[in-house]
mmCIF file of C-alpha atoms and ligand atoms in Angstrom:
data_model
loop_
_atom_site.group_PDB
_atom_site.id
_atom_site.type_symbol
_atom_site.label_atom_id
_atom_site.label_comp_id
_atom_site.label_asym_id
_atom_site.label_seq_id
_atom_site.Cartn_x
_atom_site.Cartn_y
_atom_site.Cartn_z
ATOM 1 C CA MET A 1 117.877 64.384 117.962
ATOM 2 C CA LEU A 2 115.479 66.400 115.774
ATOM 3 C CA LEU A 3 117.156 69.180 113.808
ATOM 4 C CA PRO A 4 115.384 72.440 112.781
ATOM 5 C CA ILE A 5 114.719 72.616 109.028
ATOM 6 C CA LEU A 6 115.504 75.928 107.268
ATOM 7 C CA HIS A 7 112.570 77.414 105.346
ATOM 8 C CA TYR A 8 112.477 79.346 102.046
ATOM 9 C CA PRO A 9 113.519 82.125 101.425
ATOM 10 C CA ASP A 10 116.228 81.668 104.110
ATOM 11 C CA LYS A 11 119.526 82.718 102.502
ATOM 12 C CA ARG A 12 121.414 79.839 104.149
ATOM 13 C CA LEU A 13 119.551 77.457 101.811
ATOM 14 C CA ARG A 14 121.613 79.050 99.015
ATOM 15 C CA THR A 15 124.976 77.973 100.459
ATOM 16 C CA LYS A 16 127.123 75.619 98.349
ATOM 17 C CA ALA A 17 127.969 72.607 100.533
ATOM 18 C CA LYS A 18 131.614 71.501 100.883
ATOM 19 C CA PRO A 19 132.834 67.938 100.213
ATOM 20 C CA ILE A 20 133.322 65.750 103.311
ATOM 21 C CA THR A 21 137.011 64.893 103.683
ATOM 22 C CA GLU A 22 136.748 62.458 106.601
ATOM 23 C CA VAL A 23 133.743 60.236 107.396
ATOM 24 C CA ASN A 24 134.060 60.209 111.206
ATOM 25 C CA ASP A 25 131.747 59.692 114.190
ATOM 26 C CA ALA A 26 130.575 63.318 114.075
ATOM 27 C CA ILE A 27 129.341 62.723 110.508
ATOM 28 C CA ARG A 28 127.673 59.457 111.563
ATOM 29 C CA THR A 29 125.872 61.254 114.403
ATOM 30 C CA LEU A 30 124.630 63.916 111.992
ATOM 31 C CA VAL A 31 123.416 61.149 109.624
ATOM 32 C CA LYS A 32 121.443 59.576 112.483
ATOM 33 C CA ASP A 33 119.891 62.954 113.417
ATOM 34 C CA MET A 34 119.053 63.661 109.772
ATOM 35 C CA PHE A 35 117.224 60.306 109.377
ATOM 36 C CA GLU A 36 115.292 60.989 112.593
ATOM 37 C CA THR A 37 114.418 64.512 111.373
ATOM 38 C CA MET A 38 113.415 63.243 107.907
ATOM 39 C CA TYR A 39 111.157 60.463 109.260
ATOM 40 C CA ASP A 40 109.577 62.891 111.717
ATOM 41 C CA ALA A 41 108.803 65.529 109.048
ATOM 42 C CA PRO A 42 107.773 63.162 107.337
ATOM 43 C CA GLY A 43 109.837 63.205 104.209
ATOM 44 C CA ILE A 44 111.579 60.796 101.864
ATOM 45 C CA GLY A 45 114.749 62.826 101.488
ATOM 46 C CA LEU A 46 116.781 65.412 103.408
ATOM 47 C CA ALA A 47 119.987 67.288 102.535
ATOM 48 C CA ALA A 48 122.439 68.543 105.192
ATOM 49 C CA THR A 49 121.961 72.071 103.774
ATOM 50 C CA GLN A 50 118.329 72.010 104.940
ATOM 51 C CA VAL A 51 119.453 71.532 108.565
ATOM 52 C CA ASP A 52 122.106 74.238 108.244
ATOM 53 C CA HIS A 53 125.092 71.884 107.878
ATOM 54 C CA HIS A 54 126.836 72.893 104.676
ATOM 55 C CA ILE A 55 128.562 69.625 103.805
ATOM 56 C CA ARG A 56 127.800 67.218 100.944
ATOM 57 C CA LEU A 57 125.587 64.677 102.717
ATOM 58 C CA ILE A 58 122.043 63.513 101.949
ATOM 59 C CA VAL A 59 119.742 60.886 103.477
ATOM 60 C CA ILE A 60 116.888 59.223 101.567
ATOM 61 C CA ASP A 61 114.272 56.557 102.245
ATOM 62 C CA THR A 62 111.563 56.197 99.594
ATOM 63 C CA SER A 63 110.207 52.961 101.136
ATOM 64 C CA GLU A 64 106.726 52.931 102.706
ATOM 65 C CA ASP A 65 107.957 51.295 105.926
ATOM 66 C CA LYS A 66 111.275 53.089 106.601
ATOM 67 C CA SER A 67 113.077 49.928 105.514
ATOM 68 C CA GLN A 68 115.450 51.387 102.923
ATOM 69 C CA PRO A 69 117.560 54.120 104.536
ATOM 70 C CA LEU A 70 120.142 55.397 102.050
ATOM 71 C CA CYS A 71 122.983 57.752 102.987
ATOM 72 C CA LEU A 72 124.967 59.427 100.185
ATOM 73 C CA ILE A 73 128.197 61.290 101.042
ATOM 74 C CA ASN A 74 129.786 63.502 98.331
ATOM 75 C CA PRO A 75 127.208 62.216 95.812
ATOM 76 C CA GLN A 76 127.974 62.739 92.113
ATOM 77 C CA ILE A 77 125.697 62.033 89.165
ATOM 78 C CA ILE A 78 127.927 60.218 86.670
ATOM 79 C CA GLU A 79 125.257 59.345 84.079
ATOM 80 C CA LYS A 80 121.777 60.622 83.301
ATOM 81 C CA ASP A 81 119.278 60.108 80.531
ATOM 82 C CA GLY A 82 115.623 60.526 79.676
ATOM 83 C CA GLU A 83 113.164 63.070 80.976
ATOM 84 C CA LEU A 84 110.607 62.750 83.728
ATOM 85 C CA GLU A 85 108.039 65.234 85.083
ATOM 86 C CA TRP A 86 107.247 64.966 88.776
ATOM 87 C CA ASP A 87 105.031 66.953 91.169
ATOM 88 C CA GLU A 88 107.650 67.984 93.710
ATOM 89 C CA GLY A 89 107.412 69.308 97.230
ATOM 90 C CA CYS A 90 110.145 70.305 99.640
ATOM 91 C CA LEU A 91 110.412 70.277 103.421
ATOM 92 C CA SER A 92 112.012 73.723 103.126
ATOM 93 C CA VAL A 93 109.106 75.072 101.033
ATOM 94 C CA PRO A 94 106.065 73.793 102.944
ATOM 95 C CA ASN A 95 102.617 73.424 101.333
ATOM 96 C CA TYR A 96 103.874 74.176 97.815
ATOM 97 C CA TYR A 97 103.897 71.604 95.026
ATOM 98 C CA GLU A 98 104.826 72.136 91.384
ATOM 99 C CA CYS A 99 105.742 69.982 88.420
ATOM 100 C CA VAL A 100 109.496 69.777 87.746
ATOM 101 C CA THR A 101 111.229 68.019 84.825
ATOM 102 C CA ARG A 102 114.365 66.027 85.647
ATOM 103 C CA ALA A 103 116.359 63.115 84.183
ATOM 104 C CA ASN A 104 114.442 59.829 84.297
ATOM 105 C CA HIS A 105 117.402 57.481 84.867
ATOM 106 C CA ILE A 106 120.625 58.366 86.718
ATOM 107 C CA LYS A 107 123.827 56.662 87.852
ATOM 108 C CA VAL A 108 125.294 58.068 91.089
ATOM 109 C CA SER A 109 128.629 57.512 92.824
ATOM 110 C CA ALA A 110 129.015 58.354 96.536
ATOM 111 C CA LEU A 111 130.602 57.282 99.825
ATOM 112 C CA ASN A 112 128.580 55.414 102.463
ATOM 113 C CA GLU A 113 128.614 56.007 106.239
ATOM 114 C CA GLN A 114 131.807 53.916 106.490
ATOM 115 C CA GLY A 115 133.470 56.146 103.907
ATOM 116 C CA LYS A 116 133.371 53.344 101.305
ATOM 117 C CA LYS A 117 132.789 54.299 97.645
ATOM 118 C CA PHE A 118 129.726 52.818 95.934
ATOM 119 C CA GLU A 119 127.607 53.379 92.833
ATOM 120 C CA LEU A 120 123.875 53.057 92.313
ATOM 121 C CA GLU A 121 121.400 53.465 89.479
ATOM 122 C CA ALA A 122 118.024 55.074 90.127
ATOM 123 C CA GLU A 123 114.909 56.180 88.282
ATOM 124 C CA GLU A 124 111.343 57.284 89.042
ATOM 125 C CA LEU A 125 110.828 58.596 92.599
ATOM 126 C CA LEU A 126 114.271 57.551 93.885
ATOM 127 C CA GLY A 127 115.994 59.210 90.913
ATOM 128 C CA VAL A 128 113.930 62.390 91.325
ATOM 129 C CA CYS A 129 114.664 62.494 95.050
ATOM 130 C CA ILE A 130 118.433 62.082 94.592
ATOM 131 C CA GLN A 131 118.479 64.904 92.013
ATOM 132 C CA HIS A 132 116.322 67.085 94.287
ATOM 133 C CA GLU A 133 118.681 66.514 97.249
ATOM 134 C CA ILE A 134 121.887 67.065 95.270
ATOM 135 C CA ASP A 135 120.353 70.372 94.100
ATOM 136 C CA HIS A 136 120.037 71.335 97.801
ATOM 137 C CA LEU A 137 123.789 70.758 98.261
ATOM 138 C CA ASP A 138 124.386 73.240 95.430
ATOM 139 C CA GLY A 139 122.048 75.838 96.970
ATOM 140 C CA ILE A 140 119.344 75.110 94.370
ATOM 141 C CA LEU A 141 115.665 74.740 95.369
ATOM 142 C CA PHE A 142 113.068 73.025 93.156
ATOM 143 C CA VAL A 143 111.292 76.391 92.837
ATOM 144 C CA ASP A 144 114.342 77.706 90.919
ATOM 145 C CA HIS A 145 113.330 75.414 88.028
ATOM 146 C CA LEU A 146 109.929 77.159 87.758
ATOM 147 C CA SER A 147 108.947 80.213 85.724
ATOM 148 C CA LYS A 148 109.743 83.687 87.126
ATOM 149 C CA LEU A 149 105.985 84.315 87.407
ATOM 150 C CA LYS A 150 105.495 81.227 89.598
ATOM 151 C CA GLN A 151 108.499 82.193 91.722
ATOM 152 C CA ARG A 152 107.123 85.715 92.225
ATOM 153 C CA ARG A 153 103.725 84.324 93.235
ATOM 154 C CA LEU A 154 105.365 81.941 95.725
ATOM 155 C CA LEU A 155 107.396 84.783 97.255
ATOM 156 C CA GLU A 156 104.191 86.841 97.647
ATOM 157 C CA LYS A 157 102.470 83.885 99.305
ATOM 158 C CA THR A 158 105.451 83.308 101.599
ATOM 159 C CA ARG A 159 105.551 87.010 102.544
ATOM 160 C CA LYS A 160 101.810 87.025 103.333
ATOM 161 C CA SER A 161 102.023 83.849 105.453
ATOM 162 C CA LYS A 162 104.924 85.467 107.424
ATOM 163 C CA LYS A 163 102.699 88.368 108.613
HETATM 164 O O1 K2U B 1 112.757 68.716 101.066
HETATM 165 C C1 K2U B 1 113.239 67.649 100.695
HETATM 166 O O2 K2U B 1 114.320 67.579 100.126
HETATM 167 C C2 K2U B 1 112.409 66.379 100.905
HETATM 168 C C3 K2U B 1 111.607 66.206 99.648
HETATM 169 C C4 K2U B 1 112.257 65.162 98.798
HETATM 170 C C5 K2U B 1 111.504 64.984 97.511
HETATM 171 C C6 K2U B 1 111.068 66.065 96.749
HETATM 172 C C7 K2U B 1 110.399 65.851 95.556
HETATM 173 C C8 K2U B 1 110.155 64.569 95.114
HETATM 174 C C9 K2U B 1 110.590 63.502 95.874
HETATM 175 C C10 K2U B 1 111.260 63.716 97.074
HETATM 176 C C11 K2U B 1 110.141 65.866 99.940
HETATM 177 O O3 K2U B 1 109.490 66.982 100.448
HETATM 178 S S1 K2U B 1 109.841 64.616 101.081
HETATM 179 C C12 K2U B 1 108.056 64.745 101.078
HETATM 180 C C13 K2U B 1 107.521 63.847 100.009
HETATM 181 C C14 K2U B 1 107.015 62.637 100.417
HETATM 182 C C15 K2U B 1 106.576 61.736 99.462
HETATM 183 C C16 K2U B 1 106.655 62.028 98.089
HETATM 184 C C17 K2U B 1 107.170 63.248 97.690
HETATM 185 C C18 K2U B 1 107.611 64.181 98.654
HETATM 186 ZN ZN1 ZN B 2 113.807 69.815 99.261
#
């Protein structure tokens, strides 16, 4: 089922997600709902934090045809190198895009939906997306990487659009 996505500056987006201790059917149902919600948005990544579930779970699919669903449970970046600038957006910060610098190449370890440990290397869009989603699990939004001036302007804009 579709899950409501929290929007900036909602304080719940700042919650630090807790590690998942048991990958059970409840987790697998949430994964299914998160993929459905992500594809519907549409987006290429979604963190459990964004749908108000504060556990360390992200779903990603950077393919054009929804053919590469990737679920990362308790993801950890174990290696990173290089620098890459990318124009980022966020489903929790609609209609706002800004350039963010992140590592170009990363190595990640995580559990899959069966609770099995795996590792993967990523760069370019997939690498950016994984870093963006892991930030969500730590209560960090891509706008936090921007200058104070840009953050103030965004808050003004958000306040105006609320009225
Ligand atoms: O809010 C989210 O976490 C979904 C993000 C993931 C993302 C952010 C920046 C760069 C890559 C991925 C996106 O809003 S999903 C929308 C989107 C679609 C195609 C390319 C970039 C962003
Ligand atoms: Zn986001």
